[in-house]
Coordinates of C-alpha atoms (C1' of nucleotides) in Angstrom, one line a residue:
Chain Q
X1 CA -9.8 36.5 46.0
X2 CA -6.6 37.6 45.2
X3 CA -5.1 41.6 45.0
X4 CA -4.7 42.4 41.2
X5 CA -1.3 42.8 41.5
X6 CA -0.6 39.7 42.9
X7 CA -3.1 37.5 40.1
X8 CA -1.3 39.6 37.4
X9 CA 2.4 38.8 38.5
X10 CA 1.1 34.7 39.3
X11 CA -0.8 34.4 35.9
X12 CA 2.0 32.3 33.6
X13 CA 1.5 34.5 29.8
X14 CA 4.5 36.4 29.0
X15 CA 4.6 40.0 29.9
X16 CA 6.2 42.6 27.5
X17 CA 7.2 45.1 30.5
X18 CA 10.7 45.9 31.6
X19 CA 10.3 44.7 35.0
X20 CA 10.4 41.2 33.8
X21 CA 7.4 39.6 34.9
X22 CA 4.1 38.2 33.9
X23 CA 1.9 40.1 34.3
X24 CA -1.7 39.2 33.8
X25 CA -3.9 41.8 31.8
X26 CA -1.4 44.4 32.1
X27 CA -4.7 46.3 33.6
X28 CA -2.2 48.2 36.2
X29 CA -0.1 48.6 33.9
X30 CA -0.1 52.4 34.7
X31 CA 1.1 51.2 38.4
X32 CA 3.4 49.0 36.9
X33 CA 5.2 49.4 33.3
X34 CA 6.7 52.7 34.0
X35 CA 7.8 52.0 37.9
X36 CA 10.7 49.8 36.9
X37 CA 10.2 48.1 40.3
X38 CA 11.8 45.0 41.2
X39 CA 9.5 42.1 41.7
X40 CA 9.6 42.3 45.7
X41 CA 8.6 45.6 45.3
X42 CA 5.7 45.0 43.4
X43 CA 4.8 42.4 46.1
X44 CA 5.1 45.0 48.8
X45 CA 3.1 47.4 46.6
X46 CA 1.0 44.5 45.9
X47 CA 0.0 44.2 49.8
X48 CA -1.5 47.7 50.4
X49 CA -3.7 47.5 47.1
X50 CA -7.6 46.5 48.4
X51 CA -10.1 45.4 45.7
X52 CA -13.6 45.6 46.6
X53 CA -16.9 44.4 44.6
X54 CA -17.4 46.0 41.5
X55 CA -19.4 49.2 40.8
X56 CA -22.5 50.0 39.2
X57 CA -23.2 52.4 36.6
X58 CA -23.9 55.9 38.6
X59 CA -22.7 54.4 41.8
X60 CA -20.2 56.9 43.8
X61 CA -16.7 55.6 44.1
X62 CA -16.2 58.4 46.5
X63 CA -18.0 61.9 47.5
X64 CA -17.3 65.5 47.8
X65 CA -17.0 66.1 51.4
X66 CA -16.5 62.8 53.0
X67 CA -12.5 62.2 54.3
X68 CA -10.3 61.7 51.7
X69 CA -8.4 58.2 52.4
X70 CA -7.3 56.3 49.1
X71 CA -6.6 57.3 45.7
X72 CA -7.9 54.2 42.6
X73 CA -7.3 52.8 39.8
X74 CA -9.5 51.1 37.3
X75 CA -8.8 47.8 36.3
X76 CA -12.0 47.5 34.1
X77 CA -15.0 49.8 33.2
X78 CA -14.8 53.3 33.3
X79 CA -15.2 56.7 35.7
X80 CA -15.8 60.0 35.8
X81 CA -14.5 62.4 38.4
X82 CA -16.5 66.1 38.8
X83 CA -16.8 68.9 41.6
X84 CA -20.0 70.9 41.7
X85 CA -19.8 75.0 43.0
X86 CA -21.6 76.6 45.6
X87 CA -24.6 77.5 42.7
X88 CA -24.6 74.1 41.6
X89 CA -23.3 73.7 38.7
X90 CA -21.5 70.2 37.7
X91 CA -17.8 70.5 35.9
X92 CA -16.8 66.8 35.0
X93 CA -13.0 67.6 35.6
X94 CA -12.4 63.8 33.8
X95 CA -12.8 61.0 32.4
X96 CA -10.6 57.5 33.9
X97 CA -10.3 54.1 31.5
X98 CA -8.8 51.0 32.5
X99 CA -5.0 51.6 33.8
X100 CA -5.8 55.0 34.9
X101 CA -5.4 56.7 38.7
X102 CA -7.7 59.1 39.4
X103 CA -8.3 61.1 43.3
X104 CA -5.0 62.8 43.4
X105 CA -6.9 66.1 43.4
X106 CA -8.0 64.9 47.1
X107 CA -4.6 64.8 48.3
X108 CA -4.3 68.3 49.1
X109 CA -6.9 67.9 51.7
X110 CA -8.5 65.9 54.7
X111 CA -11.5 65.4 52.7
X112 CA -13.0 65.3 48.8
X113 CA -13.2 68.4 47.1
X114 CA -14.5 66.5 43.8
X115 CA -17.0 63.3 43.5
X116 CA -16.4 60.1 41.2
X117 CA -18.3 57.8 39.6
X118 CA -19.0 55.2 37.8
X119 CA -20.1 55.2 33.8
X120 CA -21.1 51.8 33.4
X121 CA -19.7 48.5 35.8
X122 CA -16.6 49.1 37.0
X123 CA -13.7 47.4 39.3
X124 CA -11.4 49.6 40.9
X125 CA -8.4 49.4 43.1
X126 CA -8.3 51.1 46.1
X127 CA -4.4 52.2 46.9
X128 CA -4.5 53.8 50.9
X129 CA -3.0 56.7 50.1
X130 CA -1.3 57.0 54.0
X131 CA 0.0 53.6 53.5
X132 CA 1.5 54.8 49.7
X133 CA 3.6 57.1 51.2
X134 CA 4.9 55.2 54.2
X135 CA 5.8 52.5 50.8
X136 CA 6.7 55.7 48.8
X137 CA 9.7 56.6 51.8
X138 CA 11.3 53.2 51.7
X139 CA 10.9 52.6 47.7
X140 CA 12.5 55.9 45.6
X141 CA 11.1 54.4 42.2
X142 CA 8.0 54.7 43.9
X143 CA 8.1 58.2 45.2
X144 CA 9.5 59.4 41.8
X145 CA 6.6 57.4 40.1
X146 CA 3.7 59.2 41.9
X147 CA 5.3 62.5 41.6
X148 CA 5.4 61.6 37.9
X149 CA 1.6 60.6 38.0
X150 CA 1.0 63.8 39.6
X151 CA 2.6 65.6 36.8
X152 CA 1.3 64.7 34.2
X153 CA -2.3 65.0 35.4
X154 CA -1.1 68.4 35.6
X155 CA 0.2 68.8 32.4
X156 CA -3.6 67.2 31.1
X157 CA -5.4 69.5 32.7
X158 CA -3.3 72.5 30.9
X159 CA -3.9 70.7 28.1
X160 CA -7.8 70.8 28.0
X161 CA -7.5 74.7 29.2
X162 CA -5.6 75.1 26.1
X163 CA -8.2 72.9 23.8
X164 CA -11.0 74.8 26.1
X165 CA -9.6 78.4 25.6
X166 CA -8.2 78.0 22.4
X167 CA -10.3 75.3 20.2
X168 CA -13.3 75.5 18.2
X169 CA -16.2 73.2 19.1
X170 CA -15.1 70.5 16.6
X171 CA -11.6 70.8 17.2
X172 CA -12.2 69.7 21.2
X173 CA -14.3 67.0 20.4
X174 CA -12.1 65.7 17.8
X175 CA -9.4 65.5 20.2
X176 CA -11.3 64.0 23.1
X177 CA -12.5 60.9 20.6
X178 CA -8.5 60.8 19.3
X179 CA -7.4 60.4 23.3
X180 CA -9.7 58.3 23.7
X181 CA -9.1 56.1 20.8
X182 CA -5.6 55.8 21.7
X183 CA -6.3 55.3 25.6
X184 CA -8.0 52.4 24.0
X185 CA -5.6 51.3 21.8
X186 CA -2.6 51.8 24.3
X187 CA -4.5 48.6 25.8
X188 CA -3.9 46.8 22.6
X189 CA -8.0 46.7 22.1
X190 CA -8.7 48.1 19.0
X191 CA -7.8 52.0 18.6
X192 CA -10.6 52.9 15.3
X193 CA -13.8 51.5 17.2
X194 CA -14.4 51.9 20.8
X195 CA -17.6 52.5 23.0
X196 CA -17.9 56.0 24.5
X197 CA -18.7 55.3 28.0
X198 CA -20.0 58.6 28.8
X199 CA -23.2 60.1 28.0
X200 CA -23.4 63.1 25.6
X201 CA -23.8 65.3 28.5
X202 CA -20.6 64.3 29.8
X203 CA -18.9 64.9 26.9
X204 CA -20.2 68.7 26.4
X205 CA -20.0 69.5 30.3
X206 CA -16.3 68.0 30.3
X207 CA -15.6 70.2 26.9
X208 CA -17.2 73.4 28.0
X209 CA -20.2 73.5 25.2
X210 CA -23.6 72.2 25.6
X211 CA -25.4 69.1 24.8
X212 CA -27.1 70.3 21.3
X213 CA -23.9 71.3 20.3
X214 CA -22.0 67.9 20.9
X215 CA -24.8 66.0 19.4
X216 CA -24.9 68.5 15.9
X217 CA -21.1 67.6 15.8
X218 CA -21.8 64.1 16.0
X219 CA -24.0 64.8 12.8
X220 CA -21.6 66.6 10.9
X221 CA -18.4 64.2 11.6
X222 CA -21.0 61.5 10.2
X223 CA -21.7 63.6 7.2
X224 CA -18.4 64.3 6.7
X225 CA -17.3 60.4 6.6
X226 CA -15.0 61.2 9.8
X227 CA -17.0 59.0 12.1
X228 CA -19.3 56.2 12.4
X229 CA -21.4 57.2 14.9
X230 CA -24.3 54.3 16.4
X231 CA -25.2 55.6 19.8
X232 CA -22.4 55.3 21.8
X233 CA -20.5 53.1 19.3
X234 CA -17.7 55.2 17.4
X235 CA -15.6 54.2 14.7
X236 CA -13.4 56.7 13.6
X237 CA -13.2 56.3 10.1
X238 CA -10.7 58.3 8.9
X239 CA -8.0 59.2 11.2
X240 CA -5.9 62.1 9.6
X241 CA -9.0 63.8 9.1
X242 CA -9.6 63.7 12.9
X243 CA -6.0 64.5 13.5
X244 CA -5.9 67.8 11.0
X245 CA -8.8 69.0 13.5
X246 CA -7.4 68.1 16.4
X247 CA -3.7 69.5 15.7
X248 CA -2.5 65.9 16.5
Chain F
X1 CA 25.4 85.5 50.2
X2 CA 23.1 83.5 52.4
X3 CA 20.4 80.9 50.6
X4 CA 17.0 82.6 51.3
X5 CA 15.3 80.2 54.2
X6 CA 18.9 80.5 56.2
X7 CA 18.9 83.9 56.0
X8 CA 15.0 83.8 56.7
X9 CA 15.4 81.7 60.1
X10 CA 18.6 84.1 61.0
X11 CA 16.7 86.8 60.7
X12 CA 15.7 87.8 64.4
X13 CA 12.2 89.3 63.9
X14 CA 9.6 87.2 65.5
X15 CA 7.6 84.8 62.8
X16 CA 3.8 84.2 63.4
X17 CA 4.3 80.5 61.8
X18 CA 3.9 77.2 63.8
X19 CA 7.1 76.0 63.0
X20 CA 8.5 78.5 65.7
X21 CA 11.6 80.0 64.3
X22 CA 11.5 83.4 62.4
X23 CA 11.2 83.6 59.0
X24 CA 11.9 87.3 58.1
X25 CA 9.9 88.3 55.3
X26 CA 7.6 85.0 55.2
X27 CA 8.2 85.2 51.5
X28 CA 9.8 81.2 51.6
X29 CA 6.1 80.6 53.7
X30 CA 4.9 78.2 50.9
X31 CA 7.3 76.3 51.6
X32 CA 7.9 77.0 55.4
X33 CA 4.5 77.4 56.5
X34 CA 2.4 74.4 55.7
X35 CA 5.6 72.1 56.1
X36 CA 5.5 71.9 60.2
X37 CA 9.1 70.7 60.1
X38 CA 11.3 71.2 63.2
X39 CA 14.0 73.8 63.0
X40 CA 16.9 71.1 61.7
X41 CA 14.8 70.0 59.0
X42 CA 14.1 73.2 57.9
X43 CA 18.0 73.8 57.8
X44 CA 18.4 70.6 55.7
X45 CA 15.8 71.4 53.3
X46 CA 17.8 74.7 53.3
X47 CA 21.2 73.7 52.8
X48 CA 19.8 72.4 48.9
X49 CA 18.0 75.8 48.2
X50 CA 19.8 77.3 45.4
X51 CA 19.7 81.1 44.9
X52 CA 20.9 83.4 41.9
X53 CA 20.9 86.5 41.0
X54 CA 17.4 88.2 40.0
X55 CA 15.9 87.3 36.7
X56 CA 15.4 90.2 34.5
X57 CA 11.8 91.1 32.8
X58 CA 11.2 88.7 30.4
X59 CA 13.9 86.8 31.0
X60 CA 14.0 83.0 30.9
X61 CA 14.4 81.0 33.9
X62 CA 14.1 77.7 32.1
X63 CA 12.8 77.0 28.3
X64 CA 10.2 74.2 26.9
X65 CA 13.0 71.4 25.0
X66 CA 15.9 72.3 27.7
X67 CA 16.5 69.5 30.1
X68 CA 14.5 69.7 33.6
X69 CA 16.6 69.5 36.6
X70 CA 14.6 71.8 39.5
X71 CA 11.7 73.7 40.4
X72 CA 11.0 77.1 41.5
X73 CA 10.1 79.4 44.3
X74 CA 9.1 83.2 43.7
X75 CA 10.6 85.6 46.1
X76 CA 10.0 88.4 44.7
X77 CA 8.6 89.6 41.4
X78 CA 6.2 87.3 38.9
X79 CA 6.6 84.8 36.9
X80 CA 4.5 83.3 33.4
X81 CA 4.3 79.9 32.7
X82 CA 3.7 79.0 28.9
X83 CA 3.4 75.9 26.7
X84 CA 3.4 76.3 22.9
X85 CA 2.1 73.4 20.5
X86 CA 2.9 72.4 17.2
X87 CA 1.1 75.7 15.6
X88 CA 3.1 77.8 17.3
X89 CA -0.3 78.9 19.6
X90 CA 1.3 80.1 23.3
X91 CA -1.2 79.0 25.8
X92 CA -0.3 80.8 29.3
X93 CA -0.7 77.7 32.2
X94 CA -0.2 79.8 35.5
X95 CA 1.1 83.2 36.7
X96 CA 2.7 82.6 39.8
X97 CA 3.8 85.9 42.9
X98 CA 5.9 85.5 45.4
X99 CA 6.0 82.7 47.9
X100 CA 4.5 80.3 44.8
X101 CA 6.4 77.5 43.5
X102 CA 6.7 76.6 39.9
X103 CA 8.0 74.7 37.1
X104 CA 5.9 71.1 38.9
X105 CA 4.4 70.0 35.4
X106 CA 8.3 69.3 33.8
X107 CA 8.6 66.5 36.8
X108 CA 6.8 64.0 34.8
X109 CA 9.8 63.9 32.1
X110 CA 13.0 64.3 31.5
X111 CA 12.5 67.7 29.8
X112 CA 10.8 70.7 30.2
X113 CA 7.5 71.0 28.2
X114 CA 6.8 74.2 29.3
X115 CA 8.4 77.8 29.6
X116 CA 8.9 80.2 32.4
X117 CA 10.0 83.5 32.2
X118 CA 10.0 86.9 34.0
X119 CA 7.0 89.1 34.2
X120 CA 9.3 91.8 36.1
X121 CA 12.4 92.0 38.2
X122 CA 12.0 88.7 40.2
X123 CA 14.2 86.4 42.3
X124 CA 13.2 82.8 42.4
X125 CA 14.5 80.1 44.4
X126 CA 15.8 76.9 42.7
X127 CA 15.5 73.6 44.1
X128 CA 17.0 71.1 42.3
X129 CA 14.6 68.2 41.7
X130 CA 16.6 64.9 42.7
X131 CA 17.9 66.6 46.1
X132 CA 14.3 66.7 46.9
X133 CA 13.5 63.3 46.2
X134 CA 16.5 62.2 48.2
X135 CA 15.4 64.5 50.9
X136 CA 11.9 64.2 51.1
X137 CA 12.8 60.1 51.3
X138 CA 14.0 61.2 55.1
X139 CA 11.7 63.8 55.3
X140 CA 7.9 62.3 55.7
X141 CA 6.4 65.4 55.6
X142 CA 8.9 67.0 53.1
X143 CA 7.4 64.4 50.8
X144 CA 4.0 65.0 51.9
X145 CA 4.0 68.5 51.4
X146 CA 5.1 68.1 48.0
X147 CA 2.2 65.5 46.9
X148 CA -0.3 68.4 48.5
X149 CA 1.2 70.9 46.3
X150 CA 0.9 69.0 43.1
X151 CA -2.5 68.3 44.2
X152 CA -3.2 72.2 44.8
X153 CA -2.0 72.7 41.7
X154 CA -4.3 70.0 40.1
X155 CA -7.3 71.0 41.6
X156 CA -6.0 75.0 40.1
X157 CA -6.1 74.0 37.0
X158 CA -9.2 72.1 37.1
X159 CA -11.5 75.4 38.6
X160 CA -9.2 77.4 35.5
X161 CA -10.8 74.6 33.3
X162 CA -14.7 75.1 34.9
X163 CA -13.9 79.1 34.9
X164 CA -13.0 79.3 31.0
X165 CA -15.8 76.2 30.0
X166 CA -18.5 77.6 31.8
X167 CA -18.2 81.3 32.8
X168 CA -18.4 84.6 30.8
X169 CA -15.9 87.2 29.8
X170 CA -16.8 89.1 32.9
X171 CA -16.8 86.4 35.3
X172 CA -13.5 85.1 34.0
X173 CA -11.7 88.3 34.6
X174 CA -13.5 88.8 37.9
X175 CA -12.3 86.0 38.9
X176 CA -8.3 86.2 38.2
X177 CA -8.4 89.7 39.7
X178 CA -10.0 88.3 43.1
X179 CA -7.3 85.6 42.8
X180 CA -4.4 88.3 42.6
X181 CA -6.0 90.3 45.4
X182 CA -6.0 87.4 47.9
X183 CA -2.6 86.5 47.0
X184 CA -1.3 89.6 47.3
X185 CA -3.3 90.5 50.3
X186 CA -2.3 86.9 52.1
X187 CA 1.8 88.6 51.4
X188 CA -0.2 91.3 53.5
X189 CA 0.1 93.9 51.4
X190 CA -3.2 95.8 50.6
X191 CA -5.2 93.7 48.7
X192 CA -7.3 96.2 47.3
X193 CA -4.4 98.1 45.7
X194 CA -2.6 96.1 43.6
X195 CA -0.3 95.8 40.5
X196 CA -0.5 93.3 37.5
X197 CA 2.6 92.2 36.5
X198 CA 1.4 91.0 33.2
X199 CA 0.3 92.5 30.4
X200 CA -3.7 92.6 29.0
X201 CA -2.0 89.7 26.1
X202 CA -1.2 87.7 29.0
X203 CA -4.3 88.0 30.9
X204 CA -6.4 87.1 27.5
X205 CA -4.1 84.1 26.7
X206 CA -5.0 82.5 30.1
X207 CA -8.4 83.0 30.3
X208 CA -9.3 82.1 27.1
X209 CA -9.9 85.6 25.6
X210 CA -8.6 88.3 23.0
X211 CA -6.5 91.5 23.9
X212 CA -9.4 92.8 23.1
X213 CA -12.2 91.7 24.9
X214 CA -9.9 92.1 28.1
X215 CA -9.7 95.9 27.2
X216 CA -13.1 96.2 27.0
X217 CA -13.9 94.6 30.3
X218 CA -11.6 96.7 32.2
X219 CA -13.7 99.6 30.7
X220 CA -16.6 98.3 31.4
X221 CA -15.6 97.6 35.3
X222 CA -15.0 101.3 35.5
X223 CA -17.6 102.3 34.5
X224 CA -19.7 100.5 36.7
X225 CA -17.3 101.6 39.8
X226 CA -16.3 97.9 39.7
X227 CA -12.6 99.2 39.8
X228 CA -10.0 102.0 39.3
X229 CA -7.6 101.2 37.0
X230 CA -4.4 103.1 36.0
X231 CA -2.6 101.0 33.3
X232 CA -1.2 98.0 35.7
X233 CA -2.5 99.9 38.9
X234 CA -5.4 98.5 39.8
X235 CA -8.0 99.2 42.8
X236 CA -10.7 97.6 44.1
X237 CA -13.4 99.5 44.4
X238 CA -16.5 97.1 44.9
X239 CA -15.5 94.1 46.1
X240 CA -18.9 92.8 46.6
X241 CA -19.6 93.5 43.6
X242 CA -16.5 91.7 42.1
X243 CA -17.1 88.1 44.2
X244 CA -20.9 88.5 43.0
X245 CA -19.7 88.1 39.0
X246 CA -16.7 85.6 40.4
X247 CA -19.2 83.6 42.1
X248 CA -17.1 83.5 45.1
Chain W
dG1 C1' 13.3 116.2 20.0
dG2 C1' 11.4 112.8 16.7
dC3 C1' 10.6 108.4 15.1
dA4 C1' 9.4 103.5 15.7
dA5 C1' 7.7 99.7 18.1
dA6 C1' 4.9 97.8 21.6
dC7 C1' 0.9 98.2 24.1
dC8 C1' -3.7 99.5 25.0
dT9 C1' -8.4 101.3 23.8
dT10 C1' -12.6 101.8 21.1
dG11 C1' -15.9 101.0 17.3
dA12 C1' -18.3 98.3 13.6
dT13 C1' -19.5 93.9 11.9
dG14 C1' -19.9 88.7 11.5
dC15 C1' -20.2 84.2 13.1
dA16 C1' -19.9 80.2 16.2
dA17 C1' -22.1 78.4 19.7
dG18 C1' -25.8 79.1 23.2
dT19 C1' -30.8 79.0 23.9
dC20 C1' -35.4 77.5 23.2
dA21 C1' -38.5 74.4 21.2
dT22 C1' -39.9 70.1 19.1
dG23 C1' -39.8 65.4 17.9
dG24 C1' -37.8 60.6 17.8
dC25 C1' -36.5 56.5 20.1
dA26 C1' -35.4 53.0 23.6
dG27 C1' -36.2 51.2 28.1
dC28 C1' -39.2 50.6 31.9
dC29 C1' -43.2 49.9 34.7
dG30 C1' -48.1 49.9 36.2
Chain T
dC1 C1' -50.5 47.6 25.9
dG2 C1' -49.9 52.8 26.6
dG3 C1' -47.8 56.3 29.0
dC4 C1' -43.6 58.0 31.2
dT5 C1' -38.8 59.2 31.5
dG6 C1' -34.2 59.8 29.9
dC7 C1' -31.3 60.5 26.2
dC8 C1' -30.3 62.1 21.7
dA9 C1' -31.1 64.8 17.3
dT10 C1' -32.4 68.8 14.7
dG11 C1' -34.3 73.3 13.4
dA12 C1' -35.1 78.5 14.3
dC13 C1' -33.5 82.2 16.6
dT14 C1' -30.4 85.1 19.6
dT15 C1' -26.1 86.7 21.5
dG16 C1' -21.4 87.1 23.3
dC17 C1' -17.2 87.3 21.9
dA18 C1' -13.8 87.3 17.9
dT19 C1' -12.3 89.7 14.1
dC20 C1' -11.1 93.6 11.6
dA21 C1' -9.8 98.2 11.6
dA22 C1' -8.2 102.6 13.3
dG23 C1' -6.4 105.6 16.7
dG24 C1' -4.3 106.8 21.2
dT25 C1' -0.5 106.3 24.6
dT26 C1' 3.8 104.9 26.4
dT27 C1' 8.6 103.5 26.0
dG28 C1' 12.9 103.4 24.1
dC29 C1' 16.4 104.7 21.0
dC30 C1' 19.0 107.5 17.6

DNA sequence: GGCAAACCTTGATGCAAGTCATGGCAGCCG
DNA sequence: CGGCTGCCATGACTTGCATCAAGGTTTGCC
């Protein structure tokens, strides 16, 4: 079977990316669109990239606790990464769609502070994190690229402190269906109706309120003709309404 | 004048740290201490260490819109970080004391999307951003030390995110106080007896509270012999009693 | 000194969201 | 089938913190 990398840049449809070759799905696109990497170094990225079988929904990509080797992307499904404290509780720290790395919080450490898993069947690349930076010291782009990716999970996290701190109930749930929306979009599905992957619970735990809560907003954007709301099915029905709560 | 981790390995007082050179005051030591570089390396990651004079109370040492070009260590003093959306709401994103390094979430673009500026009379260390991706290309654990301190400051944020979705009032104050305490007292100073650089505004904006509320807690702490405080001067009275509310 | 501005404290009141409780619905299995 | 379990929705009630308001303290400046 071959790496992803290595079907994408084979398969013959046109790519729109700058570094000038097809490449497949575009699923890694967060690997490859913004590296600017010439196409031997996508091949040498290509070769330390493992792809295993697929996971199941609930199935642990990796624990807290156990050594801390690889960071992932997701090619297809979706994840969620949490830590749970010394009484317990759960804090889902995030929510990963297809393009997405997630496990950079391990690096700081031999072993997992947080645990990931999947929301519903899921492939994932494994990228050897020792093996990234031996790559990372020969190829700048690279380097610059991961310090980049680290960034702006940073900057995300601030992000949902402010909308946490700062944001009413319905103005962080709003915001979390717009990033969602245009996650979704950015993949050239379409952007207005997309399935939410994760469960209600999730959602609230992830948001700092509580289940009841999540679901009564569900009831009210329905009411209020901002959403379409079927289970997990959402379609947002109108957008600028959404946005006004979600201070774009 | 000398740049700081020269003048730090010239210094002729003994240094407890493995990399086996003194290092004066230790204030550089998040940079020196986890790096484990031999004593030319150190000098090379010296000779790009920029140093100017001390940054005023609120003072800026870079502004949100201006290009990004470095980032920081505290030598001395304290330092806010601060993002402000499109409402004009500040959101505080980190205080950071000596021996911390800031200004990691402008890396991801070309300009800063955050502000730092003075809490009190502080030097900082400037290390300008493209010398240390050249460097740490040379430097394997230069570039690994980096990745683990975007990864500390990921996993930061995250327990800031669990504290403010999931904690009270009480806890969340308990909480930044036992966090200034250890930092202070790892600088070994006392860290029992301590000052806060930043105002009760400040301390509210971060954790997700009003002036207020902030005020109140500080009373209420005093009453219960939680603390003594004096304005900024604050003293840990029941530390117990503290990490029981902080939940360690 | 005296005034102004910034900061902090304290009290009274209201509301958003948590808590508790109940019921519906889909999927699963003996 | 009928009962069980997990997930979601909704209503009644409670509460922690925000809001509004007022007063105290410190700092700086004329």
């Amino acid at each position: 079977m071959p790496h992803p990398i290595a079907m994408a840049t084979s398969v013959s449809n046109p790519c729109p990316h700058r570094h000038g070759v097809s490449c497949g799905d575009c699923r890694m696109k967060a690997l490859c669109l913004p590296l600017a990497l010439e196409l031997d170094q996508i091949e040498q990225l290509d070769r330390i990239v493992q792809r295993g079988r697929p996971f199941q929904r609930d199935e642990y990509i990796y624990r807290a606790g156990t050594e801390f080797r690889s960071v992932y992307a997701v090619r297809s499904g979706a994840v969620k990464t949490f830590a749970v404290n010394d009484q317990g509780v759960e804090q889902v720290t995030g929510f990963y769609l297809p393009g997405e790395i997630f496990g950079m919080d391990g690096i700081a450490h031999t072993h997992h502070i947080s645990s990931a898993i999947a929301l519903e069947t899921s492939s994932v690349c494994e990228i050897p994190f020792n093996r990234l930076e031996e790559l990372s010291l020969s190829l700048p782009n690279l380097q610059r690229h991961f310090f980049q990716l680290m960034s702006r999970e940073i900057i995300n996290d601030q992000r949902l402190v402010a909308l946490i701190g700062k944001n009413s109930a319905d103005e962080r749930l709003a915001t979390l269906l717009l990033s969602i929306s245009s996650r979704n979009a950015q993949r050239s599905l379409s952007g207005l109706r997309f399935r939410l992957p994760m469960s209600r619970a999730d959602i609230g735990n992830y948001l700092g309120l509580t289940v009841e809560t999540v679901s009564r907003i569900f009831g009210r954007f329905q009411k209020q003709r901002l959403l379409k709301v079927d289970k997990k099915e959402i379609e947002i029905l109108d957008l600028e309404g959404l946005q006004e709560l979600a201070n774009v």
